mmCIF file of N, CA and C in Angstrom:
data_model
loop_
_atom_site.group_PDB
_atom_site.id
_atom_site.type_symbol
_atom_site.label_atom_id
_atom_site.label_comp_id
_atom_site.label_asym_id
_atom_site.label_seq_id
_atom_site.Cartn_x
_atom_site.Cartn_y
_atom_site.Cartn_z
ATOM 1 N N MET L 425 29.415 4.155 21.467
ATOM 2 C CA MET L 425 29.186 5.430 20.346
ATOM 3 C C MET L 425 28.349 4.465 19.961
ATOM 4 N N ASN L 426 27.073 6.020 19.455
ATOM 5 C CA ASN L 426 25.822 5.799 18.352
ATOM 6 C C ASN L 426 26.109 6.546 17.365
ATOM 7 N N LYS L 427 26.665 6.237 16.329
ATOM 8 C CA LYS L 427 26.789 7.435 14.895
ATOM 9 C C LYS L 427 26.619 6.597 14.011
ATOM 10 N N ILE L 428 25.797 6.930 12.977
ATOM 11 C CA ILE L 428 25.294 6.549 11.695
ATOM 12 C C ILE L 428 25.910 7.399 10.450
ATOM 13 N N ILE L 429 26.743 7.392 9.557
ATOM 14 C CA ILE L 429 26.673 7.823 8.267
ATOM 15 C C ILE L 429 26.115 6.910 6.945
ATOM 16 N N LEU L 430 24.742 7.173 6.512
ATOM 17 C CA LEU L 430 24.296 6.809 5.440
ATOM 18 C C LEU L 430 24.449 7.600 3.853
ATOM 19 N N LEU L 431 24.614 7.111 2.419
ATOM 20 C CA LEU L 431 24.482 7.953 1.655
ATOM 21 C C LEU L 431 22.909 7.285 1.083
ATOM 22 N N GLY L 432 21.718 7.968 0.450
ATOM 23 C CA GLY L 432 20.890 7.155 -0.030
ATOM 24 C C GLY L 432 19.844 8.279 -0.660
ATOM 25 N N ARG L 433 18.951 7.800 -1.345
ATOM 26 C CA ARG L 433 18.111 8.498 -2.112
ATOM 27 C C ARG L 433 16.447 8.483 -1.065
ATOM 28 N N PHE L 434 16.061 9.873 -1.702
ATOM 29 C CA PHE L 434 14.618 9.526 -1.042
ATOM 30 C C PHE L 434 13.821 8.796 -1.449
ATOM 31 N N THR L 435 12.927 7.920 -1.085
ATOM 32 C CA THR L 435 11.986 7.339 -1.999
ATOM 33 C C THR L 435 10.895 8.490 -2.149
ATOM 34 N N ARG L 436 10.443 9.783 -1.372
ATOM 35 C CA ARG L 436 9.425 10.574 -1.760
ATOM 36 C C ARG L 436 9.849 12.115 -1.158
ATOM 37 N N ASP L 437 9.182 12.304 -1.575
ATOM 38 C CA ASP L 437 9.406 13.856 -1.084
ATOM 39 C C ASP L 437 9.460 13.821 0.803
ATOM 40 N N PRO L 438 10.248 14.633 1.238
ATOM 41 C CA PRO L 438 10.664 14.939 2.460
ATOM 42 C C PRO L 438 9.282 15.527 3.103
ATOM 43 N N GLU L 439 8.514 15.134 4.252
ATOM 44 C CA GLU L 439 7.497 15.717 4.457
ATOM 45 C C GLU L 439 7.668 16.792 5.893
ATOM 46 N N VAL L 440 7.748 18.199 5.891
ATOM 47 C CA VAL L 440 7.978 18.802 6.635
ATOM 48 C C VAL L 440 6.571 19.069 7.749
ATOM 49 N N ARG L 441 6.551 18.948 9.262
ATOM 50 C CA ARG L 441 5.527 19.169 10.073
ATOM 51 C C ARG L 441 6.169 20.121 10.834
ATOM 52 N N TYR L 442 4.913 20.828 11.601
ATOM 53 C CA TYR L 442 5.259 21.541 13.038
ATOM 54 C C TYR L 442 4.497 20.481 14.106
ATOM 55 N N THR L 443 5.406 20.529 15.303
ATOM 56 C CA THR L 443 4.253 19.692 16.581
ATOM 57 C C THR L 443 3.994 20.716 17.152
ATOM 58 N N SER L 444 3.015 20.372 17.632
ATOM 59 C CA SER L 444 2.419 21.205 18.753
ATOM 60 C C SER L 444 2.867 22.345 19.789
ATOM 61 N N THR L 445 3.623 22.262 20.218
ATOM 62 C CA THR L 445 4.712 23.032 20.602
ATOM 63 C C THR L 445 5.894 24.017 19.608
ATOM 64 N N GLY L 446 5.305 23.745 18.064
ATOM 65 C CA GLY L 446 5.803 25.016 17.421
ATOM 66 C C GLY L 446 7.503 24.281 16.953
ATOM 67 N N LYS L 447 8.119 23.180 17.205
ATOM 68 C CA LYS L 447 8.866 22.937 16.882
ATOM 69 C C LYS L 447 8.764 21.992 15.352
ATOM 70 N N VAL L 448 9.770 22.709 14.448
ATOM 71 C CA VAL L 448 9.695 21.789 13.010
ATOM 72 C C VAL L 448 10.636 20.636 12.808
ATOM 73 N N VAL L 449 9.874 19.563 11.931
ATOM 74 C CA VAL L 449 10.363 18.689 11.890
ATOM 75 C C VAL L 449 10.525 17.969 10.910
ATOM 76 N N CYS L 450 11.226 17.252 9.846
ATOM 77 C CA CYS L 450 11.129 16.586 8.508
ATOM 78 C C CYS L 450 11.317 15.229 8.959
ATOM 79 N N GLN L 451 10.875 14.367 8.257
ATOM 80 C CA GLN L 451 10.437 12.969 8.081
ATOM 81 C C GLN L 451 10.633 12.549 6.717
ATOM 82 N N GLY L 452 11.075 11.455 6.354
ATOM 83 C CA GLY L 452 11.504 10.766 4.777
ATOM 84 C C GLY L 452 11.937 9.633 5.149
ATOM 85 N N THR L 453 12.207 8.932 4.376
ATOM 86 C CA THR L 453 12.728 7.779 3.958
ATOM 87 C C THR L 453 13.585 7.564 3.012
ATOM 88 N N ILE L 454 15.195 7.054 3.198
ATOM 89 C CA ILE L 454 16.043 7.061 1.826
ATOM 90 C C ILE L 454 15.929 5.454 2.215
ATOM 91 N N ALA L 455 16.477 5.306 0.823
ATOM 92 C CA ALA L 455 16.699 3.848 0.114
ATOM 93 C C ALA L 455 18.516 4.016 0.315
ATOM 94 N N VAL L 456 19.091 2.563 0.526
ATOM 95 C CA VAL L 456 20.413 2.565 0.373
ATOM 96 C C VAL L 456 20.658 1.476 0.160
ATOM 97 N N ASP L 457 21.579 1.410 -0.621
ATOM 98 C CA ASP L 457 22.191 0.348 -1.337
ATOM 99 C C ASP L 457 22.984 -0.524 -1.060
ATOM 100 N N ARG L 458 22.578 -2.265 -0.793
ATOM 101 C CA ARG L 458 23.309 -2.543 -0.192
ATOM 102 C C ARG L 458 24.745 -2.851 -1.406
ATOM 103 N N PRO L 459 25.961 -3.503 -0.259
ATOM 104 C CA PRO L 459 27.292 -3.302 -1.266
ATOM 105 C C PRO L 459 27.476 -4.770 -1.839
ATOM 106 N N PHE L 460 26.311 -5.663 -2.311
ATOM 107 C CA PHE L 460 26.584 -6.916 -3.151
ATOM 108 C C PHE L 460 25.246 -7.103 -3.814
ATOM 109 N N VAL L 461 25.292 -7.965 -4.399
ATOM 110 C CA VAL L 461 24.128 -8.808 -5.432
ATOM 111 C C VAL L 461 23.602 -9.826 -4.353
ATOM 112 N N ASN L 462 22.141 -10.204 -4.800
ATOM 113 C CA ASN L 462 21.130 -11.351 -4.553
ATOM 114 C C ASN L 462 21.980 -12.420 -5.038
ATOM 115 N N GLN L 463 21.184 -13.359 -5.014
ATOM 116 C CA GLN L 463 21.440 -14.761 -5.508
ATOM 117 C C GLN L 463 21.015 -14.557 -7.415
ATOM 118 N N ASP L 464 19.956 -13.639 -7.385
ATOM 119 C CA ASP L 464 19.703 -13.616 -8.518
ATOM 120 C C ASP L 464 20.452 -12.196 -9.341
ATOM 121 N N GLY L 465 21.367 -11.601 -8.780
ATOM 122 C CA GLY L 465 22.322 -10.857 -9.613
ATOM 123 C C GLY L 465 21.588 -9.340 -9.572
ATOM 124 N N GLN L 466 20.816 -9.175 -8.749
ATOM 125 C CA GLN L 466 20.031 -8.003 -8.142
ATOM 126 C C GLN L 466 20.366 -7.485 -6.933
ATOM 127 N N HIS L 467 20.590 -6.079 -7.501
ATOM 128 C CA HIS L 467 21.154 -5.174 -6.368
ATOM 129 C C HIS L 467 20.166 -5.072 -5.128
ATOM 130 N N GLU L 468 20.286 -4.904 -4.001
ATOM 131 C CA GLU L 468 19.215 -4.926 -2.625
ATOM 132 C C GLU L 468 19.079 -3.688 -2.145
ATOM 133 N N ALA L 469 18.004 -2.944 -1.667
ATOM 134 C CA ALA L 469 18.379 -1.509 -0.979
ATOM 135 C C ALA L 469 17.388 -2.189 0.391
ATOM 136 N N ASP L 470 18.161 -1.095 1.189
ATOM 137 C CA ASP L 470 17.592 -0.979 3.298
ATOM 138 C C ASP L 470 16.646 0.109 2.735
ATOM 139 N N PHE L 471 15.501 0.508 3.174
ATOM 140 C CA PHE L 471 14.969 1.583 3.236
ATOM 141 C C PHE L 471 14.592 1.859 4.642
ATOM 142 N N ILE L 472 15.497 3.316 4.830
ATOM 143 C CA ILE L 472 15.379 3.504 6.384
ATOM 144 C C ILE L 472 14.794 5.219 6.753
ATOM 145 N N PRO L 473 14.078 4.769 7.594
ATOM 146 C CA PRO L 473 13.232 5.982 7.859
ATOM 147 C C PRO L 473 14.473 7.375 8.755
ATOM 148 N N ILE L 474 14.175 8.483 8.005
ATOM 149 C CA ILE L 474 14.864 9.511 9.071
ATOM 150 C C ILE L 474 14.046 10.671 9.653
ATOM 151 N N VAL L 475 14.756 11.005 10.561
ATOM 152 C CA VAL L 475 14.153 12.612 11.276
ATOM 153 C C VAL L 475 15.112 13.597 11.435
ATOM 154 N N ILE L 476 14.542 14.563 11.079
ATOM 155 C CA ILE L 476 15.608 16.165 11.166
ATOM 156 C C ILE L 476 14.433 16.911 11.759
ATOM 157 N N TRP L 477 15.886 17.786 12.683
ATOM 158 C CA TRP L 477 14.778 18.830 13.661
ATOM 159 C C TRP L 477 15.267 20.080 13.432
ATOM 160 N N GLY L 478 14.374 20.911 13.744
ATOM 161 C CA GLY L 478 15.167 22.429 13.995
ATOM 162 C C GLY L 478 15.529 23.012 12.245
ATOM 163 N N LYS L 479 15.873 23.981 11.958
ATOM 164 C CA LYS L 479 16.340 24.516 11.021
ATOM 165 C C LYS L 479 16.374 24.184 10.051
ATOM 166 N N GLN L 480 17.840 22.915 10.204
ATOM 167 C CA GLN L 480 17.991 21.778 8.952
ATOM 168 C C GLN L 480 17.016 21.025 8.324
ATOM 169 N N ALA L 481 15.456 20.964 9.367
ATOM 170 C CA ALA L 481 14.260 20.603 9.007
ATOM 171 C C ALA L 481 13.716 20.939 7.693
ATOM 172 N N GLU L 482 13.616 22.572 8.232
ATOM 173 C CA GLU L 482 13.104 23.570 7.183
ATOM 174 C C GLU L 482 13.893 23.296 5.785
ATOM 175 N N VAL L 483 15.298 23.681 6.086
ATOM 176 C CA VAL L 483 16.345 23.632 4.652
ATOM 177 C C VAL L 483 16.030 21.959 3.827
ATOM 178 N N CYS L 484 15.928 20.932 4.500
ATOM 179 C CA CYS L 484 15.684 19.940 3.735
ATOM 180 C C CYS L 484 14.590 19.370 3.299
ATOM 181 N N GLY L 485 13.344 20.196 3.568
ATOM 182 C CA GLY L 485 12.173 20.035 3.180
ATOM 183 C C GLY L 485 12.076 21.118 2.242
ATOM 184 N N ASN L 486 12.818 21.948 1.955
ATOM 185 C CA ASN L 486 12.663 22.812 0.676
ATOM 186 C C ASN L 486 13.931 22.600 -0.183
ATOM 187 N N SER L 487 14.460 21.873 0.087
ATOM 188 C CA SER L 487 15.787 21.121 -0.685
ATOM 189 C C SER L 487 15.968 20.256 -1.547
ATOM 190 N N PHE L 488 14.767 19.065 -0.868
ATOM 191 C CA PHE L 488 14.839 17.889 -1.359
ATOM 192 C C PHE L 488 13.683 17.388 -1.850
ATOM 193 N N ALA L 489 13.940 16.502 -3.028
ATOM 194 C CA ALA L 489 12.793 15.495 -3.738
ATOM 195 C C ALA L 489 13.001 14.382 -3.925
ATOM 196 N N LYS L 490 11.777 13.692 -4.346
ATOM 197 C CA LYS L 490 12.130 12.251 -4.192
ATOM 198 C C LYS L 490 13.148 11.757 -5.450
ATOM 199 N N GLY L 491 13.853 10.812 -5.154
ATOM 200 C CA GLY L 491 14.736 10.291 -5.939
ATOM 201 C C GLY L 491 15.862 11.151 -6.007
ATOM 202 N N GLN L 492 16.323 12.541 -4.997
ATOM 203 C CA GLN L 492 17.477 12.848 -4.944
ATOM 204 C C GLN L 492 18.175 12.120 -4.036
ATOM 205 N N ARG L 493 20.084 12.402 -4.025
ATOM 206 C CA ARG L 493 20.697 11.710 -3.104
ATOM 207 C C ARG L 493 20.983 12.440 -1.955
ATOM 208 N N ILE L 494 20.994 12.136 -0.773
ATOM 209 C CA ILE L 494 21.719 12.873 0.345
ATOM 210 C C ILE L 494 22.416 12.085 1.590
ATOM 211 N N LEU L 495 23.426 12.730 1.654
ATOM 212 C CA LEU L 495 24.373 12.075 2.797
ATOM 213 C C LEU L 495 23.970 12.029 4.194
ATOM 214 N N ILE L 496 23.691 11.588 5.244
ATOM 215 C CA ILE L 496 23.355 12.115 6.342
ATOM 216 C C ILE L 496 24.292 11.393 7.571
ATOM 217 N N GLU L 497 24.336 12.585 8.366
ATOM 218 C CA GLU L 497 25.480 11.620 9.593
ATOM 219 C C GLU L 497 23.893 12.116 10.639
ATOM 220 N N GLY L 498 24.064 11.068 11.837
ATOM 221 C CA GLY L 498 22.874 10.674 12.819
ATOM 222 C C GLY L 498 23.239 9.864 13.951
ATOM 223 N N ARG L 499 22.242 9.173 14.545
ATOM 224 C CA ARG L 499 22.362 8.453 15.659
ATOM 225 C C ARG L 499 20.985 7.513 15.351
ATOM 226 N N LEU L 500 21.116 6.352 16.045
ATOM 227 C CA LEU L 500 20.008 5.485 15.715
ATOM 228 C C LEU L 500 19.100 5.541 16.591
ATOM 229 N N GLN L 501 17.994 5.584 16.959
ATOM 230 C CA GLN L 501 17.148 5.199 17.737
ATOM 231 C C GLN L 501 15.542 4.639 17.598
ATOM 232 N N ILE L 502 15.199 4.020 18.888
ATOM 233 C CA ILE L 502 14.694 2.748 18.894
ATOM 234 C C ILE L 502 13.520 3.186 19.627
ATOM 235 N N ARG L 503 12.464 3.349 19.405
ATOM 236 C CA ARG L 503 11.081 4.012 20.298
ATOM 237 C C ARG L 503 9.972 3.363 20.477
ATOM 238 N N SER L 504 9.983 3.021 21.576
ATOM 239 C CA SER L 504 8.090 2.284 21.560
ATOM 240 C C SER L 504 7.139 3.130 22.069
ATOM 241 N N TYR L 505 5.684 2.829 21.743
ATOM 242 C CA TYR L 505 4.975 3.619 21.700
ATOM 243 C C TYR L 505 3.452 2.179 21.741
ATOM 244 N N ASP L 506 2.740 2.522 22.519
ATOM 245 C CA ASP L 506 1.361 2.118 21.969
ATOM 246 C C ASP L 506 0.480 2.477 21.361
ATOM 247 N N ALA L 507 -0.661 1.316 20.428
ATOM 248 C CA ALA L 507 -1.004 1.239 19.438
ATOM 249 C C ALA L 507 -2.464 1.633 19.583
ATOM 250 N N LYS L 508 -3.191 1.697 18.883
ATOM 251 C CA LYS L 508 -4.792 2.389 19.647
ATOM 252 C C LYS L 508 -5.380 0.754 19.986
ATOM 253 N N ASP L 509 -4.750 -0.214 19.345
ATOM 254 C CA ASP L 509 -5.275 -1.091 19.892
ATOM 255 C C ASP L 509 -4.948 -1.801 21.233
ATOM 256 N N GLY L 510 -3.981 -1.008 21.661
ATOM 257 C CA GLY L 510 -3.217 -1.350 22.930
ATOM 258 C C GLY L 510 -2.105 -2.105 23.098
ATOM 259 N N SER L 511 -1.509 -2.816 21.778
ATOM 260 C CA SER L 511 -0.735 -3.320 21.465
ATOM 261 C C SER L 511 0.827 -2.192 21.593
ATOM 262 N N LYS L 512 1.982 -3.073 21.722
ATOM 263 C CA LYS L 512 3.218 -1.959 21.979
ATOM 264 C C LYS L 512 3.826 -1.822 21.029
ATOM 265 N N ARG L 513 4.189 -1.068 20.062
ATOM 266 C CA ARG L 513 4.779 -0.938 18.739
ATOM 267 C C ARG L 513 6.207 -0.258 19.159
ATOM 268 N N TYR L 514 7.128 -0.957 18.023
ATOM 269 C CA TYR L 514 8.553 -0.670 18.380
ATOM 270 C C TYR L 514 8.688 0.716 16.663
ATOM 271 N N ALA L 515 9.837 1.518 17.160
ATOM 272 C CA ALA L 515 9.622 2.539 15.616
ATOM 273 C C ALA L 515 11.261 2.453 15.650
ATOM 274 N N THR L 516 12.179 1.822 14.652
ATOM 275 C CA THR L 516 13.164 2.437 14.207
ATOM 276 C C THR L 516 13.715 3.499 13.605
ATOM 277 N N GLU L 517 14.377 4.620 13.283
ATOM 278 C CA GLU L 517 14.783 5.310 12.870
ATOM 279 C C GLU L 517 16.218 6.092 12.819
ATOM 280 N N VAL L 518 16.689 6.629 12.134
ATOM 281 C CA VAL L 518 17.969 7.942 11.973
ATOM 282 C C VAL L 518 17.603 9.079 12.652
ATOM 283 N N ILE L 519 18.318 9.690 13.756
ATOM 284 C CA ILE L 519 17.861 11.219 13.704
ATOM 285 C C ILE L 519 19.157 11.336 13.145
ATOM 286 N N VAL L 520 18.912 12.415 12.434
ATOM 287 C CA VAL L 520 20.146 13.200 11.332
ATOM 288 C C VAL L 520 20.136 14.571 12.654
ATOM 289 N N SER L 521 21.895 14.513 12.351
ATOM 290 C CA SER L 521 22.196 15.694 13.189
ATOM 291 C C SER L 521 23.043 16.486 12.462
ATOM 292 N N ASN L 522 23.760 15.816 10.951
ATOM 293 C CA ASN L 522 23.750 16.622 9.937
ATOM 294 C C ASN L 522 23.867 15.934 8.668
ATOM 295 N N PHE L 523 23.617 16.521 7.826
ATOM 296 C CA PHE L 523 23.178 16.382 5.926
ATOM 297 C C PHE L 523 23.937 17.213 4.778
ATOM 298 N N ASN L 524 24.321 16.209 3.605
ATOM 299 C CA ASN L 524 24.880 16.912 3.072
ATOM 300 C C ASN L 524 24.087 16.924 1.540
ATOM 301 N N PHE L 525 24.554 17.816 0.925
ATOM 302 C CA PHE L 525 24.024 17.915 -0.881
ATOM 303 C C PHE L 525 25.041 16.941 -1.290
ATOM 304 N N ILE L 526 24.460 16.026 -2.225
ATOM 305 C CA ILE L 526 25.109 15.137 -3.222
ATOM 306 C C ILE L 526 25.173 15.949 -4.470
ATOM 307 N N GLU L 527 23.879 16.056 -4.942
ATOM 308 C CA GLU L 527 23.579 16.534 -6.251
ATOM 309 C C GLU L 527 22.517 17.599 -6.383
ATOM 310 N N LYS L 528 22.464 18.661 -6.722
ATOM 311 C CA LYS L 528 21.983 19.678 -7.772
ATOM 312 C C LYS L 528 19.879 19.073 -7.716
ATOM 313 N N LYS L 529 19.567 20.104 -7.064
ATOM 314 C CA LYS L 529 18.267 19.802 -7.433
ATOM 315 C C LYS L 529 17.762 19.936 -9.177
ATOM 316 N N ALA L 530 16.916 18.825 -9.456
ATOM 317 C CA ALA L 530 16.541 18.854 -10.938
ATOM 318 C C ALA L 530 16.075 19.630 -11.098
ATOM 319 N N SER L 531 15.974 20.296 -12.632
ATOM 320 C CA SER L 531 15.255 21.577 -13.301
ATOM 321 C C SER L 531 14.253 21.223 -14.146
ATOM 322 N N ASN L 532 12.886 21.565 -14.222
ATOM 323 C CA ASN L 532 12.291 20.561 -14.663
ATOM 324 C C ASN L 532 11.692 21.597 -16.391
ATOM 325 N N THR L 533 11.863 23.254 -15.767
ATOM 326 C CA THR L 533 11.106 24.276 -16.619
ATOM 327 C C THR L 533 12.317 24.685 -17.629
ATOM 328 N N ALA L 534 12.087 25.384 -18.810
ATOM 329 C CA ALA L 534 13.086 26.238 -19.640
ATOM 330 C C ALA L 534 13.616 27.115 -18.882
ATOM 331 N N THR L 535 12.439 27.831 -18.075
ATOM 332 C CA THR L 535 12.674 29.124 -17.113
ATOM 333 C C THR L 535 13.735 28.656 -16.171
ATOM 334 N N ASN L 536 13.536 27.360 -15.877
ATOM 335 C CA ASN L 536 14.497 27.405 -14.131
ATOM 336 C C ASN L 536 15.969 26.907 -14.884
ATOM 337 N N THR L 537 15.424 26.637 -16.069
ATOM 338 C CA THR L 537 17.552 25.759 -16.699
ATOM 339 C C THR L 537 18.030 27.448 -17.086
ATOM 340 N N ASN L 538 17.257 28.761 -17.782
ATOM 341 C CA ASN L 538 17.812 29.469 -17.748
ATOM 342 C C ASN L 538 18.463 30.406 -16.766
ATOM 343 N N ALA L 539 17.406 30.533 -15.739
ATOM 344 C CA ALA L 539 17.925 30.697 -14.509
ATOM 345 C C ALA L 539 19.003 30.245 -14.058
ATOM 346 N N SER L 540 18.894 28.866 -13.639
ATOM 347 C CA SER L 540 20.268 28.030 -13.646
ATOM 348 C C SER L 540 21.328 28.522 -13.910
ATOM 349 N N ALA L 541 21.032 28.418 -15.704
ATOM 350 C CA ALA L 541 22.508 29.089 -16.333
ATOM 351 C C ALA L 541 23.345 30.116 -15.895
ATOM 352 N N SER L 542 22.282 31.154 -15.681
ATOM 353 C CA SER L 542 22.479 32.662 -15.102
ATOM 354 C C SER L 542 23.375 32.623 -14.219
ATOM 355 N N THR L 543 22.789 31.466 -13.085
ATOM 356 C CA THR L 543 23.426 31.999 -11.950
ATOM 357 C C THR L 543 24.645 31.809 -11.917
ATOM 358 N N ALA L 544 24.971 30.107 -13.075
ATOM 359 C CA ALA L 544 26.410 29.427 -13.060
ATOM 360 C C ALA L 544 27.083 30.397 -13.836
ATOM 361 N N SER L 545 26.751 31.509 -14.270
ATOM 362 C CA SER L 545 27.899 31.981 -15.334
ATOM 363 C C SER L 545 27.989 33.411 -14.238
ATOM 364 N N GLN L 546 27.427 33.659 -13.576
ATOM 365 C CA GLN L 546 27.761 35.088 -12.739
ATOM 366 C C GLN L 546 28.680 34.043 -11.515
ATOM 367 N N ASN L 547 28.402 33.151 -10.876
ATOM 368 C CA ASN L 547 29.378 32.398 -9.941
ATOM 369 C C ASN L 547 30.511 32.260 -10.579
ATOM 370 N N ASP L 548 30.874 31.995 -12.151
ATOM 371 C CA ASP L 548 31.748 31.580 -12.519
ATOM 372 C C ASP L 548 32.770 32.876 -12.714
ATOM 373 N N ARG L 549 31.855 34.251 -13.107
ATOM 374 C CA ARG L 549 32.278 35.879 -13.270
ATOM 375 C C ARG L 549 33.339 36.280 -11.599
ATOM 376 N N GLY L 550 32.035 35.690 -10.733
ATOM 377 C CA GLY L 550 33.080 36.026 -9.165
ATOM 378 C C GLY L 550 34.466 35.249 -8.833
ATOM 379 N N MET L 551 34.522 34.254 -9.509
ATOM 380 C CA MET L 551 35.911 33.451 -9.279
ATOM 381 C C MET L 551 37.319 33.999 -10.134
ATOM 382 N N GLU L 552 36.886 34.751 -10.853
ATOM 383 C CA GLU L 552 37.971 35.377 -11.750
ATOM 384 C C GLU L 552 38.922 35.685 -10.956
ATOM 385 N N ALA L 553 38.822 36.318 -9.510
ATOM 386 C CA ALA L 553 39.736 36.934 -8.733
ATOM 387 C C ALA L 553 40.760 35.827 -8.304
ATOM 388 N N PHE L 554 40.390 34.558 -8.600
ATOM 389 C CA PHE L 554 41.426 33.819 -8.091
ATOM 390 C C PHE L 554 42.248 33.099 -8.742
ATOM 391 N N GLY L 555 42.181 33.874 -10.379
ATOM 392 C CA GLY L 555 43.118 33.455 -11.472
ATOM 393 C C GLY L 555 42.520 32.506 -12.444
ATOM 394 N N ALA L 556 43.240 32.417 -13.773
ATOM 395 C CA ALA L 556 42.550 31.846 -14.846
ATOM 396 C C ALA L 556 42.265 30.270 -14.393
ATOM 397 N N ALA L 557 41.297 29.575 -15.404
ATOM 398 C CA ALA L 557 40.897 28.232 -14.972
ATOM 399 C C ALA L 557 41.439 27.118 -15.804
ATOM 400 N N VAL L 558 42.370 25.839 -14.721
ATOM 401 C CA VAL L 558 42.871 25.236 -15.512
ATOM 402 C C VAL L 558 42.057 24.812 -16.134
ATOM 403 N N PRO L 559 42.632 24.165 -17.218
ATOM 404 C CA PRO L 559 41.630 22.958 -18.466
ATOM 405 C C PRO L 559 41.776 21.445 -17.636
ATOM 406 N N PHE L 560 41.024 20.762 -17.911
ATOM 407 C CA PHE L 560 41.209 19.267 -17.285
ATOM 408 C C PHE L 560 42.224 18.492 -18.147
ATOM 409 N N ASP L 561 42.554 18.789 -19.302
ATOM 410 C CA ASP L 561 43.811 17.908 -19.773
ATOM 411 C C ASP L 561 45.358 18.464 -19.562
ATOM 412 N N GLU L 562 45.481 19.721 -19.035
ATOM 413 C CA GLU L 562 47.012 20.352 -18.455
ATOM 414 C C GLU L 562 47.061 19.286 -16.725
ATOM 415 N N GLU L 563 48.319 19.651 -16.738
ATOM 416 C CA GLU L 563 48.862 18.954 -15.164
ATOM 417 C C GLU L 563 48.631 20.886 -14.644
ATOM 418 N N ILE L 564 48.579 20.572 -12.917
ATOM 419 C CA ILE L 564 48.208 21.374 -12.445
ATOM 420 C C ILE L 564 49.896 22.355 -11.830
ATOM 421 N N PRO L 565 49.959 23.357 -12.000
ATOM 422 C CA PRO L 565 51.485 23.547 -11.614
ATOM 423 C C PRO L 565 52.130 23.670 -10.656
ATOM 424 N N PHE L 566 52.038 22.655 -9.483
ATOM 425 C CA PHE L 566 52.768 22.972 -7.946
ATOM 426 C C PHE L 566 52.827 20.653 -7.758
#
């Protein structure tokens, strides 16, 4: 079985492009922290190239930016190709089958912040049909 699940941050904005046959592809690199520290007490990370195809590629390219966290599920692919100088090269990448948002996209302008606050209050009003909100310091009654 070839299955990989990774949680990391984009090292740069994901790049969306279209192939000559019209398929959409999104490529990027995520930094995944290692679960231990090195001899100097510093955390290290692995930089893993990812590839997303189809509609998910468009969503990823429009929704993520450098530094944002993403949870991906996919498979490891190792492929070879001939370089311009005639040598054989290998590329290792994760082909993403599914991804999840871990955090919201940051708003940099006051206009975006006001729009986000307005949207959040509209969402809160829609939840009134489910009953009153339970404060965090109270026990849930079940």
